[in-house]
Amino acid sequence: MTAPDPDLARALDRERTYHQTCRTALTGMVDDAAEQVVTGENAFASGADAEVLGRHLRSRAKELRLEPDSPLFFGRLDFDAAAGDHSRQSYHIGRRRISEHPSAPPLVVDWRAPVSRAFYRASASDPQGVAVRRRFGWAPWSKGEPEDLTGLEDEYFATEGEEGSGPVGGAAPSGAILAGEIERPRVGPMRDIAATIQPEQDELVRSELGRSVCVQGAPGTGKTAVGLHRAAYLLYTYPQRIQRAGLLILGPNRTFLAYISEVLPALGEIGVRQSTVRDEIARHAVRTEDSAEAAAVKHDARMAEVLRRALYGRVSAPVEPLTVPDGSYRWRLGVGELEGIVDAVRAEAPPYATGRERVRSRAVRALQLQAERRAGPRSARWVRQVSASRGVTAYLDRVWPKATPEEVLAGLLADPGVPGGPCDGVLDPAEQRAVHRPRRSVPSARTARTLPWSAADLVLLDELAGLIERPEGYAHVVIDEAQDLSPMECRAIARRAEFGSLTVLGDLAQGTTPWAARSWPELLAHLGRSEAAVVPLTVGFRVPGAVVELANRLLGALDVDVPPSRSLRSDGELTIRQVGGGGELLSAVVRAVRAALAREGSVGVIADGPEAARLRTALAAAGVATAAADELGATAARVTVLPASEAKGLEYDHVVLVEPAAIAGAEARGLHQLYVALTRAVSRLDIVHHLALPGELGA
């Protein structure tokens, strides 16, 4: 309920004064953190301890210094008398803990703290000890000035003998402040949703570190925000474990990463690696392009077995004894004993480079035992000399030779059809011909590095690198738009999270790559997380209901098992206009964009690739400033023109969608691409077309 006007005015004055107190305390925290850095650098401790302390203090000082100018709290909880440790306590909830002194009670509680859970979970049926939940309304784009606090809403929960009015799970967001925050215009990069997290989202956000989860999220259900907020929650809850191994955010492209780049810093988390799969595996620049057939084969999961065979096919059985001179002695290991060493190491299946060193160390140990039986104990220096001796190294090079990913892959692609070779029985002749890359000479480890590699080759090189030597892993990896990953890309991620956990985010209906997943269990198996639960998010708050209903018409033609989504928003606009072709179409788009600019918010013009280039030229000629998708935040233009292939993960208040039929027909997964484009609008979707709409959309 909303307080009467006189009470509201007095409550607003009290909260504004309180906010000013919080601002003063935050300023003190910043100053204190800077002073602690100076003190910490002069700490009388061991050099290592002082460095660790200094690094921690500098990091905290930087976080506080970079704290954005914004409201310091967005909610408040008043607990009732029966709330246990929180009986009759009141807590303001914000993005960061604020206190006047480290040991003093907080003025603002971090949204990730256990007590804050009730802010997101309390309902009429389960008040969780909350008597009143208060939400604060701040002026759009407020920097936290007291006068920007313009409203508040209180929800009174049931006490014994009374009825409550709190929100119920699955119901529409309660109150004008919450609804207004969810529907606030999208201008610039993505913002956090700490103030608007819904109960089903909060359950995912607060999942424990050891649990891997997969979120099948329909457009507008907040799956990306859930993933980023889970990352922030894990960093807050498990700081030492995360700091030791790190946390990685993987997005589909750099445009998307630019769009989400400000979310974690706004939540007080800096220094988190945000990357793409291609950037993570980029051993070389991409200098050539595969045919569609070759790329499909190289991304197929069967290539893992082909590469394993190619690498371990280099290991061979010993054919002659190993003899090592040692002064007047000559130590000798027979073929049988050497063969046993190689077979035992192979059975252990270590990384290839580790296996080579195990063969070396076991051969040297056998020589050492032989020498000690004859001439007494051997020194560590003797062991090192024998280990590095020409005879032992030559033996290793014969039975377990050194290998580089580039050398192995170049040799494989040069002759994939060799009878009995790595591809035999795995790839059919047509697939072998597709990946064949002729060569003039046998590449060496040095020359193989200079070969022109394709994007798909980088995935294969990463697989080989992982077979040779395991990469360092992360404590947690968040993967967005995961449905577009190939099996081999999934394996690259799995290696980096072998001892960590995953948050897998995506929507099978938005799969647009040739190898896009059609089921989550299959993709999760490639990620090494078959046990991960798949949690659907089907209720959206971002996309208007009319737009969702239109997009749902495509689901039956997408060959994926995805439930239709629904929107809790009855507002928004959808217009569909058919016009003439050529110049008339371009003029209609210009008019639609100008109409959108007359309203508040961002404008996205989405078309197929060639059409997008023409539209950018036409809008410029009409005096409308535009930006490309990769210029997000770099220009002041409110209008972004982009091909449908770059629209995934982005959102705009107004979308002008041009020629849906051209998008649908541009490639094999064109209908999936169209589904993505249809669901980018937050307030208004204007479809302008000359060609007949795809049949699934109807007239």
XYZ file of C-alpha atoms in Angstrom:
699
model
C 0.000 0.000 0.000
C 1.074 3.612 -0.457
C 1.137 5.960 2.518
C -1.195 9.013 2.488
C 0.419 12.178 1.188
C 1.335 13.847 4.545
C 2.814 10.619 5.832
C 4.585 10.086 2.504
C 6.198 13.527 2.645
C 7.467 12.962 6.183
C 8.725 9.460 5.302
C 10.545 10.814 2.241
C 12.234 13.524 4.322
C 13.440 10.930 6.837
C 14.764 8.641 4.116
C 16.517 11.504 2.301
C 18.238 12.484 5.541
C 19.204 8.864 6.111
C 20.602 8.615 2.589
C 22.773 11.674 3.246
C 24.094 9.954 6.386
C 24.923 6.909 4.255
C 26.679 9.070 1.678
C 28.835 10.650 4.396
C 29.686 7.193 5.729
C 30.654 5.962 2.261
C 32.968 8.955 1.812
C 34.570 8.006 5.100
C 34.989 4.413 3.928
C 36.775 5.617 0.771
C 39.133 7.841 2.768
C 39.788 5.101 5.307
C 40.557 2.552 2.574
C 43.116 4.927 1.025
C 44.748 5.441 4.420
C 44.896 1.690 5.048
C 46.766 1.196 1.762
C 49.531 3.501 3.013
C 49.579 1.766 6.403
C 49.510 -1.698 4.841
C 52.466 -0.974 2.572
C 54.531 -0.291 5.687
C 53.305 -3.393 7.538
C 55.967 -5.098 9.629
C 55.370 -8.610 8.326
C 57.073 -11.030 6.004
C 57.469 -9.782 2.453
C 54.895 -12.271 1.139
C 52.338 -11.403 3.839
C 52.830 -7.678 3.326
C 52.338 -8.091 -0.423
C 49.131 -10.088 0.063
C 47.823 -7.526 2.534
C 48.772 -4.648 0.250
C 47.105 -6.254 -2.745
C 43.904 -6.799 -0.756
C 43.842 -3.237 0.553
C 44.596 -1.708 -2.846
C 41.833 -3.786 -4.432
C 39.299 -2.664 -1.837
C 40.357 0.956 -2.173
C 39.969 0.740 -5.938
C 36.490 -0.820 -5.631
C 35.323 1.969 -3.332
C 36.955 4.646 -5.468
C 35.164 3.327 -8.560
C 31.808 3.095 -6.792
C 29.377 4.702 -9.284
C 27.425 7.769 -8.297
C 23.988 6.259 -7.782
C 21.399 5.749 -5.025
C 22.924 3.865 -2.106
C 19.819 1.821 -1.293
C 16.732 0.652 -3.131
C 14.764 -1.123 -0.421
C 14.146 -1.588 3.283
C 13.018 -4.477 5.438
C 11.197 -4.065 8.758
C 11.020 -7.351 10.649
C 8.262 -8.259 13.090
C 8.644 -9.291 16.734
C 8.795 -13.002 15.892
C 11.755 -12.721 13.476
C 14.326 -14.239 15.824
C 17.719 -12.497 15.631
C 16.164 -9.782 13.472
C 13.211 -9.100 15.763
C 11.934 -5.550 15.251
C 15.073 -4.678 13.282
C 15.095 -2.484 10.184
C 17.599 -2.845 7.342
C 18.163 -0.744 4.242
C 19.163 -2.888 1.243
C 21.648 -1.654 -1.364
C 24.383 -2.763 -3.752
C 27.152 -2.475 -1.134
C 27.498 -2.683 2.638
C 27.963 0.779 4.132
C 28.859 1.476 7.746
C 30.384 4.315 9.744
C 33.014 1.949 11.132
C 33.950 -1.666 10.276
C 32.670 -2.871 13.660
C 29.541 -0.700 13.638
C 26.127 -2.035 12.539
C 25.627 -1.437 8.810
C 23.707 1.562 7.606
C 23.099 -0.321 4.335
C 23.146 -4.113 3.973
C 24.573 -5.705 0.834
C 21.850 -7.264 -1.338
C 23.825 -10.535 -1.259
C 23.874 -10.844 2.534
C 21.738 -13.647 4.012
C 19.335 -11.225 5.692
C 18.608 -9.599 2.315
C 17.151 -12.838 0.957
C 13.806 -11.951 2.516
C 13.637 -8.791 0.402
C 13.334 -10.998 -2.691
C 11.551 -14.032 -1.234
C 8.992 -12.660 1.251
C 5.374 -13.121 0.132
C 1.898 -13.092 1.625
C 2.011 -16.868 1.961
C 5.557 -16.837 3.407
C 6.435 -13.469 4.999
C 9.759 -14.821 6.375
C 9.408 -12.606 9.436
C 9.002 -9.413 7.402
C 6.404 -6.952 8.613
C 6.990 -4.283 5.937
C 8.929 -4.316 2.693
C 9.665 -0.839 1.368
C 10.783 -0.005 -2.183
C 12.236 3.381 -3.045
C 11.527 5.268 -6.236
C 14.477 7.274 -7.559
C 14.462 9.675 -10.494
C 15.716 8.011 -13.706
C 19.514 8.122 -14.017
C 19.800 9.517 -10.489
C 23.287 9.926 -9.058
C 21.934 9.641 -5.539
C 21.122 13.249 -4.727
C 18.608 13.378 -1.837
C 16.034 15.243 -3.904
C 16.114 12.405 -6.466
C 14.279 10.181 -3.981
C 10.789 10.823 -5.315
C 8.624 8.057 -3.909
C 8.289 4.943 -1.796
C 5.904 2.020 -1.557
C 5.284 -0.194 1.448
C 3.991 -3.751 1.380
C 2.497 -4.894 4.674
C 2.701 -8.618 5.213
C 0.266 -10.739 7.172
C 0.538 -10.910 10.927
C -1.611 -13.220 12.994
C -5.289 -12.648 12.182
C -4.590 -10.251 9.287
C -4.393 -10.588 5.545
C -1.214 -9.732 3.661
C -0.787 -8.103 0.297
C 2.672 -9.245 -0.742
C 3.495 -10.620 -4.200
C 2.945 -14.287 -4.917
C 5.466 -16.350 -6.903
C 4.672 -16.171 -10.621
C 2.477 -13.102 -10.211
C 3.149 -9.794 -11.860
C 5.675 -7.559 -10.108
C 3.847 -5.770 -7.322
C 3.729 -1.978 -7.216
C 4.341 0.885 -9.613
C 7.938 1.446 -8.436
C 8.998 -2.144 -9.168
C 7.174 -2.217 -12.500
C 8.636 1.152 -13.475
C 12.173 0.015 -12.653
C 11.771 -3.145 -14.746
C 10.377 -1.193 -17.700
C 12.780 1.783 -17.459
C 14.119 2.760 -20.915
C 17.197 0.903 -22.167
C 19.849 3.437 -23.059
C 23.520 2.475 -23.067
C 24.996 -0.672 -21.548
C 23.022 -3.209 -19.555
C 22.322 -2.286 -15.929
C 22.042 -4.470 -12.861
C 18.693 -5.783 -11.583
C 19.557 -5.953 -7.884
C 16.427 -3.918 -7.086
C 14.069 -6.061 -9.179
C 15.203 -9.688 -8.771
C 12.168 -11.985 -8.676
C 11.892 -15.034 -6.362
C 12.594 -17.628 -9.052
C 15.605 -15.598 -10.203
C 16.864 -15.177 -6.641
C 16.850 -18.940 -6.115
C 19.215 -19.326 -9.060
C 21.383 -16.364 -8.082
C 21.991 -17.786 -4.600
C 22.881 -21.308 -5.746
C 25.975 -22.573 -3.923
C 29.380 -22.537 -5.598
C 29.646 -26.283 -6.075
C 26.376 -26.493 -7.992
C 26.291 -26.203 -11.785
C 23.002 -24.941 -13.194
C 21.567 -24.537 -16.674
C 18.966 -21.843 -17.295
C 16.695 -22.242 -20.319
C 15.506 -18.661 -20.479
C 12.949 -17.341 -22.909
C 13.542 -13.798 -24.221
C 13.087 -11.145 -21.550
C 13.157 -13.514 -18.565
C 16.433 -12.077 -17.283
C 18.719 -15.080 -17.772
C 21.774 -12.921 -18.534
C 21.126 -10.777 -15.474
C 20.688 -13.931 -13.376
C 24.093 -15.205 -14.536
C 25.871 -11.925 -13.781
C 24.214 -11.559 -10.396
C 25.101 -15.151 -9.543
C 28.714 -14.277 -10.355
C 28.513 -11.282 -8.008
C 26.889 -13.417 -5.313
C 29.607 -16.089 -5.537
C 32.362 -13.463 -5.386
C 30.763 -12.066 -2.225
C 30.005 -15.405 -0.555
C 33.136 -17.391 -1.456
C 35.822 -14.692 -1.863
C 38.884 -16.785 -1.033
C 37.944 -19.784 -3.182
C 37.037 -17.571 -6.131
C 40.141 -15.385 -5.823
C 42.430 -18.425 -5.852
C 41.131 -19.822 -9.127
C 39.218 -16.914 -10.654
C 35.829 -16.430 -12.263
C 35.209 -16.188 -16.007
C 32.275 -14.675 -17.895
C 31.945 -15.985 -21.467
C 29.789 -14.126 -23.977
C 29.066 -14.785 -27.655
C 30.935 -11.742 -29.011
C 32.629 -8.512 -27.953
C 29.552 -6.415 -28.713
C 27.634 -8.416 -26.135
C 30.492 -8.126 -23.629
C 30.523 -4.343 -24.079
C 26.786 -4.335 -23.399
C 27.105 -6.210 -20.075
C 30.454 -4.711 -19.031
C 29.111 -2.303 -16.401
C 26.896 -4.722 -14.474
C 29.505 -6.320 -12.200
C 31.360 -3.045 -11.439
C 28.005 -1.499 -10.479
C 27.603 -4.364 -7.997
C 31.028 -3.678 -6.495
C 32.956 -6.395 -8.342
C 35.901 -5.387 -10.512
C 38.647 -7.396 -12.173
C 36.402 -10.239 -13.368
C 37.555 -11.640 -16.691
C 34.916 -11.223 -19.406
C 35.795 -12.908 -22.660
C 34.630 -14.996 -25.618
C 35.491 -18.595 -26.386
C 37.505 -17.462 -29.402
C 39.547 -15.058 -27.271
C 40.206 -17.790 -24.703
C 41.579 -20.222 -27.289
C 43.304 -17.692 -29.580
C 46.763 -19.230 -29.992
C 46.991 -17.553 -33.419
C 45.212 -14.943 -35.488
C 42.551 -16.286 -37.841
C 44.045 -16.035 -41.335
C 41.889 -18.353 -43.419
C 38.289 -19.498 -43.630
C 36.911 -23.026 -43.785
C 34.161 -24.193 -46.055
C 30.853 -24.804 -44.298
C 31.432 -28.552 -44.627
C 34.926 -28.393 -43.117
C 33.818 -26.176 -40.229
C 30.947 -28.544 -39.401
C 33.325 -31.516 -39.222
C 35.913 -29.672 -37.154
C 33.313 -28.605 -34.581
C 31.916 -32.153 -34.307
C 32.548 -34.052 -31.064
C 34.105 -36.936 -33.001
C 37.131 -34.771 -33.673
C 38.151 -35.244 -30.029
C 38.797 -38.934 -30.707
C 40.533 -38.167 -34.004
C 42.892 -35.734 -32.275
C 43.574 -38.110 -29.409
C 44.556 -40.800 -31.894
C 46.736 -38.370 -33.856
C 48.611 -37.311 -30.740
C 49.051 -40.649 -29.005
C 49.755 -42.354 -32.312
C 53.172 -40.735 -32.006
C 53.939 -42.974 -29.012
C 55.684 -46.174 -30.080
C 56.991 -49.316 -28.413
C 60.749 -49.495 -27.674
C 62.684 -51.554 -30.237
C 66.159 -51.509 -28.707
C 67.682 -51.417 -25.209
C 68.601 -48.191 -23.431
C 72.297 -47.933 -22.556
C 73.756 -45.093 -20.481
C 77.535 -44.827 -19.909
C 78.621 -43.875 -16.382
C 82.409 -43.708 -16.014
C 83.646 -47.289 -16.261
C 80.112 -48.662 -16.053
C 77.373 -48.920 -18.681
C 73.869 -49.221 -17.300
C 71.386 -51.005 -19.521
C 67.599 -51.494 -19.599
C 66.183 -54.193 -21.843
C 63.364 -53.786 -24.379
C 60.896 -55.691 -22.211
C 61.425 -53.469 -19.167
C 61.215 -50.304 -21.292
C 58.033 -51.519 -22.954
C 56.485 -52.138 -19.542
C 57.250 -48.567 -18.505
C 55.630 -47.104 -21.645
C 52.560 -49.355 -21.363
C 52.061 -48.486 -17.682
C 52.226 -44.747 -18.348
C 49.811 -44.992 -21.270
C 47.351 -46.884 -19.074
C 47.424 -44.024 -16.562
C 46.294 -41.612 -19.342
C 48.092 -38.499 -18.075
C 48.439 -35.365 -20.221
C 50.850 -36.096 -23.047
C 53.688 -33.912 -21.734
C 53.280 -35.374 -18.256
C 53.400 -38.865 -19.731
C 56.691 -38.111 -21.454
C 58.238 -36.981 -18.170
C 56.863 -40.013 -16.339
C 58.501 -42.299 -18.874
C 61.762 -40.406 -18.386
C 61.636 -40.470 -14.572
C 60.731 -44.170 -14.405
C 63.475 -45.147 -16.810
C 65.976 -43.102 -14.812
C 64.702 -44.636 -11.568
C 65.223 -48.117 -13.006
C 68.781 -47.148 -13.994
C 69.358 -45.689 -10.515
C 68.237 -48.885 -8.791
C 70.508 -50.872 -11.063
C 73.462 -48.604 -10.300
C 72.830 -48.651 -6.553
C 72.780 -52.433 -6.475
C 76.194 -52.424 -8.138
C 77.945 -49.345 -6.768
C 75.975 -47.948 -3.824
C 73.722 -44.885 -3.372
C 73.561 -42.305 -6.152
C 73.370 -38.546 -5.505
C 70.668 -36.158 -6.706
C 73.273 -34.674 -9.050
C 73.848 -38.101 -10.598
C 70.104 -38.512 -11.151
C 69.876 -35.105 -12.885
C 72.841 -35.904 -15.150
C 71.413 -39.269 -16.218
C 67.952 -37.734 -16.730
C 69.438 -35.116 -19.113
C 71.836 -37.515 -20.803
C 71.892 -37.902 -24.574
C 70.935 -41.576 -24.360
C 67.799 -41.038 -22.226
C 66.679 -38.047 -24.316
C 67.161 -39.977 -27.563
C 65.175 -42.899 -26.135
C 62.337 -40.537 -25.158
C 62.312 -38.918 -28.600
C 61.832 -42.370 -30.143
C 59.101 -43.739 -27.877
C 57.327 -40.590 -26.610
C 58.446 -37.676 -28.802
C 57.755 -34.036 -28.007
C 54.682 -32.628 -29.709
C 53.124 -29.243 -30.376
C 49.438 -28.777 -31.205
C 50.313 -27.050 -34.486
C 52.598 -29.817 -35.686
C 50.095 -32.575 -34.865
C 47.123 -30.797 -36.458
C 49.042 -29.791 -39.583
C 50.099 -33.401 -40.088
C 46.553 -34.663 -39.560
C 44.898 -32.217 -41.970
C 47.582 -32.843 -44.620
C 46.671 -36.533 -44.876
C 43.375 -37.316 -43.093
C 42.559 -40.252 -45.354
C 45.599 -42.416 -44.625
C 44.462 -46.056 -44.120
C 44.576 -46.991 -40.454
C 45.137 -43.342 -39.523
C 43.410 -41.266 -36.843
C 40.339 -40.567 -39.016
C 39.814 -44.182 -40.031
C 36.435 -45.440 -38.800
C 35.539 -42.063 -37.289
C 35.102 -39.737 -40.276
C 33.670 -40.942 -43.567
C 35.569 -40.312 -46.838
C 33.547 -37.183 -47.657
C 34.307 -35.688 -44.244
C 37.985 -36.549 -44.615
C 38.069 -34.755 -47.961
C 36.313 -31.728 -46.442
C 39.032 -31.173 -43.833
C 41.950 -32.077 -46.125
C 44.518 -29.294 -46.426
C 47.287 -30.063 -48.975
C 50.854 -29.289 -47.980
C 54.122 -28.959 -49.861
C 56.356 -30.472 -47.190
C 56.200 -32.106 -43.775
C 55.759 -29.253 -41.279
C 58.152 -28.955 -38.371
C 57.143 -27.666 -34.954
C 58.514 -24.252 -35.972
C 56.998 -23.977 -39.453
C 53.609 -25.331 -38.320
C 53.130 -22.243 -36.159
C 53.267 -19.992 -39.218
C 50.538 -21.800 -41.159
C 47.260 -19.942 -41.806
C 44.724 -21.211 -39.261
C 40.938 -20.928 -39.393
C 38.581 -20.202 -36.496
C 37.633 -23.891 -36.330
C 41.327 -24.853 -36.350
C 41.802 -22.835 -33.160
C 39.247 -25.051 -31.425
C 41.161 -28.148 -32.534
C 44.494 -26.667 -31.476
C 43.013 -25.968 -28.056
C 41.862 -29.592 -27.778
C 45.373 -30.778 -28.588
C 46.909 -28.277 -26.178
C 44.617 -29.653 -23.465
C 45.702 -33.196 -24.283
C 49.365 -32.208 -24.075
C 49.139 -30.107 -20.916
C 46.030 -29.276 -18.892
C 45.195 -25.561 -18.781
C 44.686 -23.691 -15.533
C 41.066 -23.795 -14.485
C 38.549 -21.375 -13.006
C 36.490 -21.783 -9.840
C 33.381 -20.793 -11.779
C 32.479 -20.038 -15.381
C 29.318 -18.238 -16.527
C 28.442 -19.047 -20.153
C 25.858 -16.897 -21.931
C 24.170 -17.810 -25.217
C 25.432 -21.339 -24.598
C 23.026 -22.875 -27.106
C 25.304 -21.679 -29.933
C 28.379 -23.535 -28.721
C 29.694 -26.464 -30.733
C 30.605 -29.733 -28.985
C 34.304 -28.946 -29.410
C 33.859 -25.433 -27.977
C 32.058 -26.997 -25.018
C 35.051 -29.250 -24.435
C 37.342 -26.205 -24.425
C 35.213 -24.661 -21.666
C 34.979 -27.934 -19.746
C 38.775 -28.110 -19.538
C 38.842 -24.672 -17.943
C 36.207 -25.640 -15.375
C 37.343 -29.191 -14.691
C 37.424 -28.606 -10.936
C 34.955 -25.706 -10.860
C 31.274 -25.176 -11.577
C 29.237 -23.639 -14.372
C 26.275 -21.344 -14.878
C 24.966 -22.189 -18.341
C 22.561 -19.639 -19.842
C 20.736 -19.821 -23.120
C 17.618 -20.374 -25.154
C 17.426 -23.286 -27.585
C 14.982 -21.283 -29.713
C 17.707 -18.665 -30.269
C 20.313 -21.126 -31.570
C 21.687 -19.670 -34.796
C 24.995 -21.439 -35.485
C 25.094 -24.515 -37.759
C 25.930 -26.680 -34.727
C 23.527 -25.045 -32.254
C 22.181 -27.398 -29.579
C 18.726 -28.900 -29.894
C 18.655 -30.273 -26.342
C 20.327 -29.243 -23.106
C 21.306 -32.734 -21.872
C 23.424 -33.253 -24.991
C 25.210 -29.906 -24.602
C 25.702 -30.382 -20.850
C 27.330 -33.746 -21.529
C 29.895 -32.048 -23.771
C 30.501 -29.532 -20.964
C 31.125 -32.418 -18.575
C 28.105 -31.470 -16.453
C 25.471 -34.082 -17.231
C 24.255 -33.808 -13.624
C 23.357 -30.106 -13.907
C 19.683 -29.317 -13.450
C 17.925 -27.493 -16.304
C 15.752 -24.713 -14.896
C 13.289 -23.023 -17.265
C 12.472 -19.335 -17.018
C 9.339 -18.736 -19.072
C 7.789 -15.655 -17.473
C 9.200 -12.443 -18.886
C 9.164 -8.877 -17.672
C 11.029 -7.199 -20.535
C 9.225 -8.005 -23.799
C 5.619 -6.785 -24.191
C 2.933 -9.465 -24.341
C 1.890 -8.777 -27.943
C 5.483 -9.168 -29.141
C 5.931 -12.417 -27.190
C 2.736 -13.850 -28.692
C 3.976 -13.039 -32.204
C 7.400 -14.598 -31.589
C 5.825 -17.724 -30.070
C 4.269 -18.477 -33.458
C 7.727 -19.404 -34.730
C 8.475 -22.011 -32.039
C 6.782 -24.881 -33.853
C 9.113 -24.440 -36.844
C 12.376 -24.254 -34.854
C 12.844 -27.987 -34.122
C 13.554 -27.472 -30.417
C 11.656 -28.529 -27.316
C 11.046 -25.132 -25.735
C 7.864 -24.148 -23.900
C 6.132 -20.974 -25.097
C 6.983 -17.964 -22.983
C 4.547 -15.438 -21.589
C 4.918 -11.831 -20.644
C 3.522 -10.170 -17.541
C 3.311 -6.922 -19.449
C 0.128 -5.892 -21.190
C 1.613 -2.588 -22.311
C 3.886 -2.018 -25.288
C 3.070 -1.624 -28.948
C 3.282 -3.824 -32.020
C 2.746 -2.486 -35.546
C 3.159 -4.348 -38.832
C 3.192 -2.371 -42.075
C 3.652 -3.596 -45.625
C 4.997 -1.001 -48.061
C 6.417 -0.861 -51.538
C 9.945 -1.970 -52.309
C 13.133 -0.016 -53.002
C 13.042 3.643 -52.049
C 9.572 3.370 -50.534
C 10.827 0.785 -48.032
C 13.802 2.946 -47.084
C 11.579 6.000 -46.641
C 9.175 4.018 -44.449
C 12.061 2.935 -42.216
C 13.300 6.520 -41.893
C 9.807 7.635 -40.841
C 9.562 4.794 -38.319
C 12.910 5.721 -36.784
C 11.967 9.396 -36.513
C 8.710 8.414 -34.801
C 10.669 6.296 -32.319
C 13.091 9.159 -31.641
C 10.154 11.312 -30.606
C 9.853 9.028 -27.587
C 12.235 8.249 -24.765
C 14.742 5.435 -25.033
C 17.030 3.608 -27.427
C 16.196 2.597 -30.995
C 17.435 -0.534 -32.736
C 17.044 -0.984 -36.505
C 17.441 -4.682 -37.332
C 17.638 -6.193 -40.811
C 19.585 -8.829 -42.714
C 23.253 -7.962 -43.348
C 23.106 -6.285 -46.791
C 19.907 -4.408 -45.914
C 21.451 -3.061 -42.703
C 24.252 -1.394 -44.665
C 21.751 0.281 -47.024
C 19.608 1.453 -44.097
C 22.583 3.043 -42.368
C 23.305 5.036 -45.524
C 19.648 6.062 -45.949
C 19.351 7.223 -42.334
C 22.567 9.222 -42.582
C 21.248 10.904 -45.740
C 18.089 11.794 -43.824
C 20.137 13.410 -41.044
C 19.646 10.644 -38.477
C 22.812 9.853 -36.518
C 23.380 6.115 -36.116
C 25.854 3.759 -34.505
C 26.861 0.213 -35.344
C 26.412 -2.538 -32.763
C 30.149 -2.593 -31.984
C 30.109 1.164 -31.216
C 27.926 0.750 -28.126
C 28.685 3.553 -25.700
C 31.244 5.108 -28.078
C 28.817 7.580 -29.653
C 25.919 9.705 -28.480
C 23.629 8.267 -31.159
C 20.388 6.794 -29.850
C 19.871 4.758 -33.036
C 21.802 1.544 -33.612
C 21.643 -0.167 -36.996
C 22.670 -3.782 -36.942
C 22.282 -7.041 -38.841
C 20.097 -9.683 -37.213
C 23.194 -11.831 -36.711
C 24.513 -9.311 -34.131
C 21.265 -8.697 -32.236
C 21.468 -11.605 -29.812
C 21.539 -10.588 -26.157
C 20.870 -6.900 -26.891
C 17.720 -4.942 -26.154
C 16.238 -1.636 -27.279
C 13.217 0.363 -26.196
C 12.048 0.646 -29.795
C 12.890 -1.835 -32.537
C 12.281 -1.252 -36.219
C 12.468 -4.703 -37.820
C 12.944 -4.615 -41.579
C 11.984 -7.426 -44.001
C 11.495 -10.446 -41.717
C 11.336 -12.706 -44.788
C 14.863 -11.674 -45.830
C 16.182 -12.505 -42.362
C 14.416 -15.878 -42.355
C 15.728 -16.774 -45.797
C 19.303 -15.588 -45.375
C 20.626 -18.858 -43.944
C 19.663 -22.335 -42.819
C 18.775 -21.131 -39.333
C 17.167 -17.921 -40.518
C 13.933 -18.535 -38.604
C 15.934 -18.779 -35.381
C 17.626 -15.508 -36.318
C 14.217 -13.937 -36.884
C 13.011 -15.183 -33.493
C 15.963 -13.362 -31.904
C 15.270 -10.159 -33.805
C 11.562 -10.182 -32.906
C 12.301 -10.292 -29.182
C 14.736 -7.372 -28.787
C 12.040 -4.746 -28.120
C 11.285 -3.480 -24.611
C 8.465 -1.052 -25.428
C 7.638 -1.010 -29.121
C 8.176 -3.251 -32.164
C 7.556 -1.771 -35.604
C 7.792 -4.298 -38.456
C 8.274 -2.720 -41.875
C 8.256 -5.055 -44.869
C 7.721 -5.314 -48.603
C 8.089 -9.089 -49.023
C 5.358 -11.347 -47.677
C 5.865 -12.272 -44.041
C 7.018 -15.823 -43.275
C 4.011 -18.111 -43.079
C 4.521 -18.833 -39.393
C 3.909 -15.169 -38.553
C 0.713 -14.945 -40.558
C -0.628 -11.808 -42.136
